[in-house]
Coordinates of C-alpha atoms in Angstrom, one line a residue:
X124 CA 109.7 41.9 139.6
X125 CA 108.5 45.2 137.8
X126 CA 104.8 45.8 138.2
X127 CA 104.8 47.3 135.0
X128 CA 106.4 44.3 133.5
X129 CA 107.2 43.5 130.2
X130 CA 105.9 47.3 129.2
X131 CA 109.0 48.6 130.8
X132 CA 111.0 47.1 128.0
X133 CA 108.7 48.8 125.5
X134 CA 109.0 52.2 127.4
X135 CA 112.7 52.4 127.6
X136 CA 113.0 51.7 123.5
X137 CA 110.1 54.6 122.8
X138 CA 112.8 57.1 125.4
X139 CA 115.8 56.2 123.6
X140 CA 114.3 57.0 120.0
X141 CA 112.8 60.4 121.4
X142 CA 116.0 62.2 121.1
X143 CA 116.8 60.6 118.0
X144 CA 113.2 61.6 116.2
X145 CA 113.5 65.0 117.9
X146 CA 116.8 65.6 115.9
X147 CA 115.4 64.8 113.5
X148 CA 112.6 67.0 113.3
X149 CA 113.7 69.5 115.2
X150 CA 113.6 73.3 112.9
X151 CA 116.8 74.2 110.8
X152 CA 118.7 77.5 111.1
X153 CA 118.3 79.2 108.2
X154 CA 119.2 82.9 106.9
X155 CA 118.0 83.8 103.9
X156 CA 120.0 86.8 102.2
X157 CA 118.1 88.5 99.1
X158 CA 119.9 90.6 95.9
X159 CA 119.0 93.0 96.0
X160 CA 118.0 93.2 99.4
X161 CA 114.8 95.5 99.0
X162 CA 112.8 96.4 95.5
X163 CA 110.9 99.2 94.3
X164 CA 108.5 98.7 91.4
X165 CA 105.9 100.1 89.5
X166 CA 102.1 99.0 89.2
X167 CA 101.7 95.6 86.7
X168 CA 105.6 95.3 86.3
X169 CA 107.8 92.7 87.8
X170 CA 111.2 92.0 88.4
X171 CA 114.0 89.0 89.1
X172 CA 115.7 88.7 92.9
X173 CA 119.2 85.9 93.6
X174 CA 118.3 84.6 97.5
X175 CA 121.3 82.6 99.1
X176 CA 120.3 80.4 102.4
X177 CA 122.8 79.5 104.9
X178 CA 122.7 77.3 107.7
X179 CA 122.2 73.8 109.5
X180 CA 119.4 71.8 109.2
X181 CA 118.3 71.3 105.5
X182 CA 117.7 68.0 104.0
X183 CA 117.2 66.6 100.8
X184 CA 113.9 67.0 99.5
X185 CA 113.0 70.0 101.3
X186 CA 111.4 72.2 99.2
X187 CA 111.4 76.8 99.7
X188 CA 108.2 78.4 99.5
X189 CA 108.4 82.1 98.8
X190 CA 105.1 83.8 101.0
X191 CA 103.6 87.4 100.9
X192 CA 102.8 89.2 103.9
X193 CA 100.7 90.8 101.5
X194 CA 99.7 89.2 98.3
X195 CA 97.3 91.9 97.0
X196 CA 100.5 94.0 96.9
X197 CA 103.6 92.0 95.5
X198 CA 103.7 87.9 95.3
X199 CA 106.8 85.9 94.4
X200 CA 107.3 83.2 92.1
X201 CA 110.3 81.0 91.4
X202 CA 112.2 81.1 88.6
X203 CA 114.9 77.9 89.2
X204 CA 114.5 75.1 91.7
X205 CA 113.2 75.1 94.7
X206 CA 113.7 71.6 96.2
X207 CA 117.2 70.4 97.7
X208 CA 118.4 67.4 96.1
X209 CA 121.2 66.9 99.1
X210 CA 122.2 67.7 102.7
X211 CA 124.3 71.3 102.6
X212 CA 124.5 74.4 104.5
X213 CA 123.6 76.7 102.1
X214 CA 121.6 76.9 98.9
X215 CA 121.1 79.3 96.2
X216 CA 117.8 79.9 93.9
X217 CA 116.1 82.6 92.1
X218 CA 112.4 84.0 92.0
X219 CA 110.2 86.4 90.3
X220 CA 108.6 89.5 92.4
X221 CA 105.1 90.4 90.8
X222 CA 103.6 93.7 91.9
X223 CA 100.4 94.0 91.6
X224 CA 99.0 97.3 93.7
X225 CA 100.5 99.8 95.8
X226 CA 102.0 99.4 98.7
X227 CA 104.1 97.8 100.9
X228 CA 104.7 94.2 101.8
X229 CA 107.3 91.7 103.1
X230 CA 108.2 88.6 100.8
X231 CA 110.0 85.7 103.2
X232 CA 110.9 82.4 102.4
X233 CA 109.7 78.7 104.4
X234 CA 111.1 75.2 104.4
X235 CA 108.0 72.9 103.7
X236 CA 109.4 69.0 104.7
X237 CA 106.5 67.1 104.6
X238 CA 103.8 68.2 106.1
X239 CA 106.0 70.8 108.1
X240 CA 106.7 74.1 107.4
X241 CA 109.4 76.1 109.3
X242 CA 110.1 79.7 108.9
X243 CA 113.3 81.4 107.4
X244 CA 115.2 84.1 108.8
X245 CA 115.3 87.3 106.6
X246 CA 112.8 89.9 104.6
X247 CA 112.7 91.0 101.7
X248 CA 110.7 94.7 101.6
X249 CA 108.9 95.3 98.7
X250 CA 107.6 98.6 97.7
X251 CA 104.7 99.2 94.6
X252 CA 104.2 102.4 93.3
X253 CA 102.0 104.0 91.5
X254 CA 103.4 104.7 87.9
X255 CA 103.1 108.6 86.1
X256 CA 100.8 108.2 83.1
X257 CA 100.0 110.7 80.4
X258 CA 96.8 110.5 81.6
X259 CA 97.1 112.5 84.3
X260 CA 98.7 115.4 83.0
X261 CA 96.4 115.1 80.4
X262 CA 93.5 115.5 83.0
X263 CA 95.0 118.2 85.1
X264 CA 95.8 120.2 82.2
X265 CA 92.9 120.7 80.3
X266 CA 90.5 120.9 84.1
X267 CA 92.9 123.7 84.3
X268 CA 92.1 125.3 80.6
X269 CA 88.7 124.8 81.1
X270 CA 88.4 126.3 84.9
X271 CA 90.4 129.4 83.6
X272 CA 87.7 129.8 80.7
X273 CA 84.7 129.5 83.1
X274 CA 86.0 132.1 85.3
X275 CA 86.8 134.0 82.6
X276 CA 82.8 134.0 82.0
X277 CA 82.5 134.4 85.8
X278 CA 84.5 137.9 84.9
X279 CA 82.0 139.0 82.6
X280 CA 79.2 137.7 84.4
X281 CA 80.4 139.3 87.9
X282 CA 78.7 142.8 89.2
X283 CA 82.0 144.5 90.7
X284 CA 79.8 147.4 93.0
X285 CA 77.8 144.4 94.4
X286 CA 81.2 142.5 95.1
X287 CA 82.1 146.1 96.8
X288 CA 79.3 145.7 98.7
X289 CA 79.8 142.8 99.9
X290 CA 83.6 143.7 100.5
X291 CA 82.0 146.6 102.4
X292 CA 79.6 144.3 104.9
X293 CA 81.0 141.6 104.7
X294 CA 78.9 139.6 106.8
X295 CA 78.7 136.4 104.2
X296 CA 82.6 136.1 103.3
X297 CA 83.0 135.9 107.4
X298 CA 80.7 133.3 108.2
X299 CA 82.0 131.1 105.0
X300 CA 85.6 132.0 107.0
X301 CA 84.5 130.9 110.3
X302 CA 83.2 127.6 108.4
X303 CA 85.7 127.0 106.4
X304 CA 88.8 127.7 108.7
X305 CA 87.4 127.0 112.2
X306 CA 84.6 124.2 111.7
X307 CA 86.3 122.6 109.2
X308 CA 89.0 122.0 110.5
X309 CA 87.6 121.0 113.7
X310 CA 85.2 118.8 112.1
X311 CA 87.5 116.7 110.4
X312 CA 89.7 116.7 113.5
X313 CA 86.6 115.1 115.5
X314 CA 85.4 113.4 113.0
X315 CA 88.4 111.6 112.0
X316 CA 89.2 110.1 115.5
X317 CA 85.9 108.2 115.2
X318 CA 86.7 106.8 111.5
X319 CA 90.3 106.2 111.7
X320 CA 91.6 105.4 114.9
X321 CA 94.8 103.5 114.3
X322 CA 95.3 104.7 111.2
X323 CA 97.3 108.2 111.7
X324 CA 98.0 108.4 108.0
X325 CA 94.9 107.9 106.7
X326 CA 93.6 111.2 109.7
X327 CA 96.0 113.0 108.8
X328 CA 94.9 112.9 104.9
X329 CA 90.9 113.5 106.3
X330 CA 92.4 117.0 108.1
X331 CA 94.6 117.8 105.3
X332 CA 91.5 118.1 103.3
X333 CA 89.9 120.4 106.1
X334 CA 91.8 123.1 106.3
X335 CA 92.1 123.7 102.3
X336 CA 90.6 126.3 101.1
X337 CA 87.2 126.6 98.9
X338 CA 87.6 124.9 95.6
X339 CA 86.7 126.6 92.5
X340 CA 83.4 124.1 91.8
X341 CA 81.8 125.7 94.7
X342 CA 81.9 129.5 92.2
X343 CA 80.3 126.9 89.7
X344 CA 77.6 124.9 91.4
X345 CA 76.9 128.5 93.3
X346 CA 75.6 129.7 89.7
X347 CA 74.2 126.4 88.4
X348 CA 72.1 126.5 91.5
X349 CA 71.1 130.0 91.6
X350 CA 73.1 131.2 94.6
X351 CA 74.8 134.4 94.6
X352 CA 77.5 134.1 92.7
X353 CA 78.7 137.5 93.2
X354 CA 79.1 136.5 97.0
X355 CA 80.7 133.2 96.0
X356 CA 83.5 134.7 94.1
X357 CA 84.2 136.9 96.8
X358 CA 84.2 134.2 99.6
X359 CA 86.8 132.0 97.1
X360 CA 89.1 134.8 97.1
X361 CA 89.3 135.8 100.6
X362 CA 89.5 132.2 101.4
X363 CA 92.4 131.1 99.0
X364 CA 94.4 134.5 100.5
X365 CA 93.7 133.6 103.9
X366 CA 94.9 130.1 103.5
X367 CA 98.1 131.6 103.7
X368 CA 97.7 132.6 107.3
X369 CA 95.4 129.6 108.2
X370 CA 97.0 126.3 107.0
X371 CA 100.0 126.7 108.6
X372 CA 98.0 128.0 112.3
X373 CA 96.4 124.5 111.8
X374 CA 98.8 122.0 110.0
X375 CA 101.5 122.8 112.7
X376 CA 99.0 122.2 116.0
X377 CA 96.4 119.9 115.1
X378 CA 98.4 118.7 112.5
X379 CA 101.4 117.5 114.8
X380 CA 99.2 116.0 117.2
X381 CA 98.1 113.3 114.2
X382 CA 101.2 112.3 112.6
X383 CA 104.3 113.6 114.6
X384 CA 107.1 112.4 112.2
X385 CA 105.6 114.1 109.0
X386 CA 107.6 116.8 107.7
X387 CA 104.7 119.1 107.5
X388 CA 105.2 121.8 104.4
X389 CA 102.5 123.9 103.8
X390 CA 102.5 124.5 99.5
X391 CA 102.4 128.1 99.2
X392 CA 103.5 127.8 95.4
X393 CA 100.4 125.6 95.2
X394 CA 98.1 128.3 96.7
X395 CA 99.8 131.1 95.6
X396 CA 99.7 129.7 91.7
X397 CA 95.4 129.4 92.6
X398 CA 95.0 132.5 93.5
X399 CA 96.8 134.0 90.0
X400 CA 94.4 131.5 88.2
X401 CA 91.5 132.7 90.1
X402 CA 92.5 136.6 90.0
X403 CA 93.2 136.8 86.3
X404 CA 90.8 135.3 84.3
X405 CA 88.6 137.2 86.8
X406 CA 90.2 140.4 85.4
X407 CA 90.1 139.3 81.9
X408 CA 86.4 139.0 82.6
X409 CA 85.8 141.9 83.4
X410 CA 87.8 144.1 81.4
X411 CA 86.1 142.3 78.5
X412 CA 82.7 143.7 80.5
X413 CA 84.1 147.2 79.7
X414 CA 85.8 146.5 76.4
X415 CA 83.9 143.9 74.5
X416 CA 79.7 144.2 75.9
X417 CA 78.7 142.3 73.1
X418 CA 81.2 139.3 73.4
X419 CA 80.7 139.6 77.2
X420 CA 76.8 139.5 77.1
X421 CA 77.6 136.5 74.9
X422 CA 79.7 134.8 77.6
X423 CA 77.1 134.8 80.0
X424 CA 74.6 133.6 78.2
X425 CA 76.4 130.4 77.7
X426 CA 77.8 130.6 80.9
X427 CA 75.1 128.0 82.3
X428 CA 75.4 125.7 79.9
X429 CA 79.3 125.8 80.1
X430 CA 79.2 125.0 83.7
X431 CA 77.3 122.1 83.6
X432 CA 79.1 120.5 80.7
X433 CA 82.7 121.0 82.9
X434 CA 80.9 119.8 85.9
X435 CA 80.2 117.1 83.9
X436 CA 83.6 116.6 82.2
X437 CA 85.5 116.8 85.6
X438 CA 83.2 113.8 87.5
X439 CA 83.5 111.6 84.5
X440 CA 87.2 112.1 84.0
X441 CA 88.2 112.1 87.3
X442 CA 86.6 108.7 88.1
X443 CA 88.0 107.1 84.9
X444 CA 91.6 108.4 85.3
X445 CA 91.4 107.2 88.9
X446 CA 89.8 103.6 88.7
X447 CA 92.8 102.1 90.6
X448 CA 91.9 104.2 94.0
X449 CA 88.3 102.9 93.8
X450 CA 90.4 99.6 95.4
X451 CA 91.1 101.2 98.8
X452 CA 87.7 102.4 99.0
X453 CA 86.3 100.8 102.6
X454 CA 83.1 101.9 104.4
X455 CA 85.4 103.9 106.5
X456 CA 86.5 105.9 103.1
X457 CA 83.4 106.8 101.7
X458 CA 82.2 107.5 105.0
X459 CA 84.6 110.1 105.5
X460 CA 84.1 111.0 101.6
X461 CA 80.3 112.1 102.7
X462 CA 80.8 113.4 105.8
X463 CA 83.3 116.1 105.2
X464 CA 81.5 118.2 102.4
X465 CA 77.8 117.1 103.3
X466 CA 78.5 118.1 107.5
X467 CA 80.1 121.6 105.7
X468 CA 76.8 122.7 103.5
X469 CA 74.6 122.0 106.6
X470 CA 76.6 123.8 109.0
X471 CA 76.9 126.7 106.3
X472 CA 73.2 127.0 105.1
X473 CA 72.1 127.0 109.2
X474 CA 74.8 129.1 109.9
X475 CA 73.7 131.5 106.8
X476 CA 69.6 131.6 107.7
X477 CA 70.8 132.4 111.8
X478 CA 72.4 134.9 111.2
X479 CA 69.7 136.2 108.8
X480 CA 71.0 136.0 105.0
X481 CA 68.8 135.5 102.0
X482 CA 68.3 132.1 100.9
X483 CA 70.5 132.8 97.5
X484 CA 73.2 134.5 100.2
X485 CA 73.2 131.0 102.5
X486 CA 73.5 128.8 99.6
X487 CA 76.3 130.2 98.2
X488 CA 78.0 130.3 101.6
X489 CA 76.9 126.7 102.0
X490 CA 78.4 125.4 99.2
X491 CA 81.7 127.8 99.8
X492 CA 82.1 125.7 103.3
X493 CA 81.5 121.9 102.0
X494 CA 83.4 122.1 99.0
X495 CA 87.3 121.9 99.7
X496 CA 90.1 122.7 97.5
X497 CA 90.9 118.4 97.8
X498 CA 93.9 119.3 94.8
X499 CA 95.6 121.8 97.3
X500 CA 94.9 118.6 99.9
X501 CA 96.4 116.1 97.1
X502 CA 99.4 118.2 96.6
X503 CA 99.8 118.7 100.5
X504 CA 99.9 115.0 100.7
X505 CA 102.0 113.9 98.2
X506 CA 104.4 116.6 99.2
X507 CA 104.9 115.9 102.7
X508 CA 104.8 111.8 102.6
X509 CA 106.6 109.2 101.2
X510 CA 105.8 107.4 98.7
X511 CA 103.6 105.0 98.3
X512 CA 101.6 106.6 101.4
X513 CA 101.4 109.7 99.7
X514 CA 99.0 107.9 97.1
X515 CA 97.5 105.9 99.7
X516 CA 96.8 108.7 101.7
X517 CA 95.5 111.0 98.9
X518 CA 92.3 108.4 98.7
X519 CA 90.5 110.4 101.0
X520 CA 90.6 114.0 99.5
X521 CA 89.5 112.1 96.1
X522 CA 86.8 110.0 98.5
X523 CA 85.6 113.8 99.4
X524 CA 86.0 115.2 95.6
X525 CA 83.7 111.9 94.5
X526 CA 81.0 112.1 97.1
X527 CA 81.4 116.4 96.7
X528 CA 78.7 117.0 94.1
X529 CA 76.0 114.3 95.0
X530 CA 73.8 116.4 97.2
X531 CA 73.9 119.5 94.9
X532 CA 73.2 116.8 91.7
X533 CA 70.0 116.1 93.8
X534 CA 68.9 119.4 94.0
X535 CA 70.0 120.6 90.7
X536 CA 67.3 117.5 89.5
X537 CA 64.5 119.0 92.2
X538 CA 64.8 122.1 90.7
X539 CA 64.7 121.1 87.2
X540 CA 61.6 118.4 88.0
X541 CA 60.4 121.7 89.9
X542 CA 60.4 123.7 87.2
X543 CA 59.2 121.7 84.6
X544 CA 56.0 121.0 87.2
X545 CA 55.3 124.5 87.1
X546 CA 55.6 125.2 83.5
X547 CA 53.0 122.6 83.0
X548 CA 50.5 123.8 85.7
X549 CA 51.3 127.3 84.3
X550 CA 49.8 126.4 80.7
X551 CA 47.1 124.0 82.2
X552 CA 45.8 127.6 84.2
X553 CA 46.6 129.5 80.4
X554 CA 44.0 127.4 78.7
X555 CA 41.1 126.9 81.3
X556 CA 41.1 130.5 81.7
X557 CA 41.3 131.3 77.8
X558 CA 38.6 129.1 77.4
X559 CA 36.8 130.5 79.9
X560 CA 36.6 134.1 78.2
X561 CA 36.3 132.8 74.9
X562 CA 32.7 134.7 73.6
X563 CA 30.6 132.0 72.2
X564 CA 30.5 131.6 68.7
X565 CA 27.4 132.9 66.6
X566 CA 26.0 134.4 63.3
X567 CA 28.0 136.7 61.8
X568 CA 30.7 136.7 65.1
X569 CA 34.7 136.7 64.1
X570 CA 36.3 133.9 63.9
X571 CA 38.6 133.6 66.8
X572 CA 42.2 132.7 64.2
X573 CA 40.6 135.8 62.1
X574 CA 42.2 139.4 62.6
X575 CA 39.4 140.9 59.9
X576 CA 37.1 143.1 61.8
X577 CA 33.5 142.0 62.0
X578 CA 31.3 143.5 59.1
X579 CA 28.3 145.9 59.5
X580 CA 24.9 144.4 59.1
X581 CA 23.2 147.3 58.4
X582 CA 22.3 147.8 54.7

């Protein structure tokens, strides 16, 4: 007799039903093929895809689920039925593709059966890109008016024999090169290893941004500050012409090491269309210097008050015409953001005061080596990558542009709260000593408001 006796009986049913509930629930094999088989599409727009699955397995009352790899980048909803009402090998539906941000994702499909889900074979690549809006050109071209009028105030503002001189001995414009072309560069290099690590793309747009040449806010905040703007202008210059020379040196070594497949093209219509916008309302500045004294002595007295108000424009505008980009912003962003332009103005204000320049002198070369030309880095990027990684890329540069003017803010505030300290304790010291000399007031003595002279007493 069977020791196990009469479970055997029970044990022998259970194996013969294995293979049958196993065949039962055993995966289908499905293809799922998508029309059109990959989709582009704008920000906030949306668009209809046909999907056709073929293969064994499907049962009635399975029902397709449509899943993001992604969802903060495209979803998918259906647009027809998505249950099968009987046993076939293929089956045919239809489904909305929302895109919400830029990027890229996968969209895939799943049969749910029960509490089950098994995958489908087949993608469908989705790409989101970022739209052109009037906005933009809007933006660029009236920062662009307004730079050309500032440095057309720089022009009449600028004392040519001192730019000789500093032409002449040029010890500032070479330490704001050796900044801005060799640590720089470096800098970012470094520093970007420790930020972004497994993100090549997102490197490559941090160095990009480092071996740009000075941007023209740094002439700007140079004078607001009360650098020497003379110096300034001539570090801006020799740095935009050398960029010529230096981007490439750097974009095809470093460059290579961090993202081998880009097709690297360095914009010298970008650069070379700067340096006409920099030279000639420089010109026109100073001509009118010769020409016009009146109109120019005119110009410069409204020159601070100009440069403030654009400072003012461009931060505002810039952060309101790109709201979207504030969405990719991570620690690891604004990190960067600070430490490219903030590392720059300490390395150029110690590097300034060791090698013995006025104070006026290192701030200007300070601010020459933190502040970045990040629209030559923009155009750089957009240029060289595909899209959408050219705009996801280009969030750095803006990180940089964003987190650019906060240290100089603070110390445009010190100086004010500075200033307005000593104006006070500069009146206080007025009165005590007026009252101090004051002659006390007696018989016949003027009255202090009175200019009459004092009248003789004598008969």
């Amino acid at each position: 007799m069977c020791p196990i006796w009469p479970l055997h009986i029970v044990i022998l049913y259970i194996l013969a039903l294995c293979p049958i509930w196993v065949m039962c629930q055993s995966a289908p094999n499905l293809l799922a093929t998508f029309k059109p088989n990959n989709l582009s599409l704008h920000m906030a727009y949306y668009d209809f895809i046909d999907v056709e699955v073929k293969g064994d397995g499907l049962q009635p009352a399975d029902e397709f689920q449509i899943k993001s790899r992604n969802h903060h980048v495209a979803y998918g909803d259906w647009n027809s039925t998505y249950r099968v009402d009987e046993a076939a090998s293929n089956w045919k539906g239809r489904f909305q593709v929302t895109a919400e941000f830029l990027g890229r994702t996968d969209l895939y499909l799943e049969v749910k059966r029960g509490t089950t889900e098994f995958p489908v074979n087949g993608t469908l690549p989705v790409t989101v890109l970022r739209p052109q809006r009037v906005i933009d050109t809007i933006f660029t071209t009236s920062v662009a008016v307004f730079v050309s009028l500032i440095f057309i105030n720089f022009g009449c503002a600028m004392d040519w024999p001192t730019v000789k001189e500093c032409v002449r001995r040029p010890i500032g414009p070479i330490i704001g090169l050796c900044g801005q072309f060799v640590f720089m560069p470096l800098m970012c290099f470094g520093l970007g290893f420790l930020i972004f690590p497994t993100l090549p793309e997102m490197h490559l747009g941090m160095f990009c941004t480092g071996v740009a040449p000075g941007g023209g806010a740094s002439n700007i905040w140079t004078f607001v500050l009360g650098g020497n703007l003379n110096l300034s202008l001539a570090m801006t210059t020799i740095s935009t012409l050398s960029a010529f020379g230096f981007m490439p040196l750097w974009l095809f070594s470093l460059g290579q090491l961090l993202f081998r497949n880009a097709n690297i093209a360095v914009p010298y219509q970008h650069i070379g269309m700067f340096v006409a916008g920099l030279v000639v309302p420089l010109a026109i500045g100073l001509a009118m210097q010769k020409f016009t004294p009146r109109l120019s002595a005119f110009m410069v007295r409204i020159l601070k008050g100009f440069s403030t108000l654009l400072l003012l424009f461009i931060i505002v505008f810039a952060i309101i015409t790109n709201l979207y980009i504030f969405e990719l912003f991570t620690w690891e962003i604004i990190v960067a953001g600070m430490g490219v332009p903030w590392l720059g103005y300490i390395f150029g204000y110690l590097a300034g005061r060791v090698c013995r320049q006025p104070h006026a002198d290192a701030l200007a070369i300070s601010i020459e080596t933190g502040i970045t030309n990040t629209g030559i880095a923009i155009f750089l990027l957009r240029y060289t990558l595909p899209q959408p990684e050219a705009d996801l890329t280009t969030v750095v540069p803006v990180s940089v542009a964003i987190m650019t003017p906060f240290p100089m803010m603070a110390i445009y505030i010190y100086q004010k709260i500075k200033a307005c300290m000593g104006v006070s304790k500069s009146e206080e010291r007025t009165r005590k000593s007026s009252k101090r000399v004051t002659p006390a007031s007696y018989p016949g003595s003027p009255s202090p408001q009175s200019s009459l002279p004092l009248m003789s007493s004598e008969p």
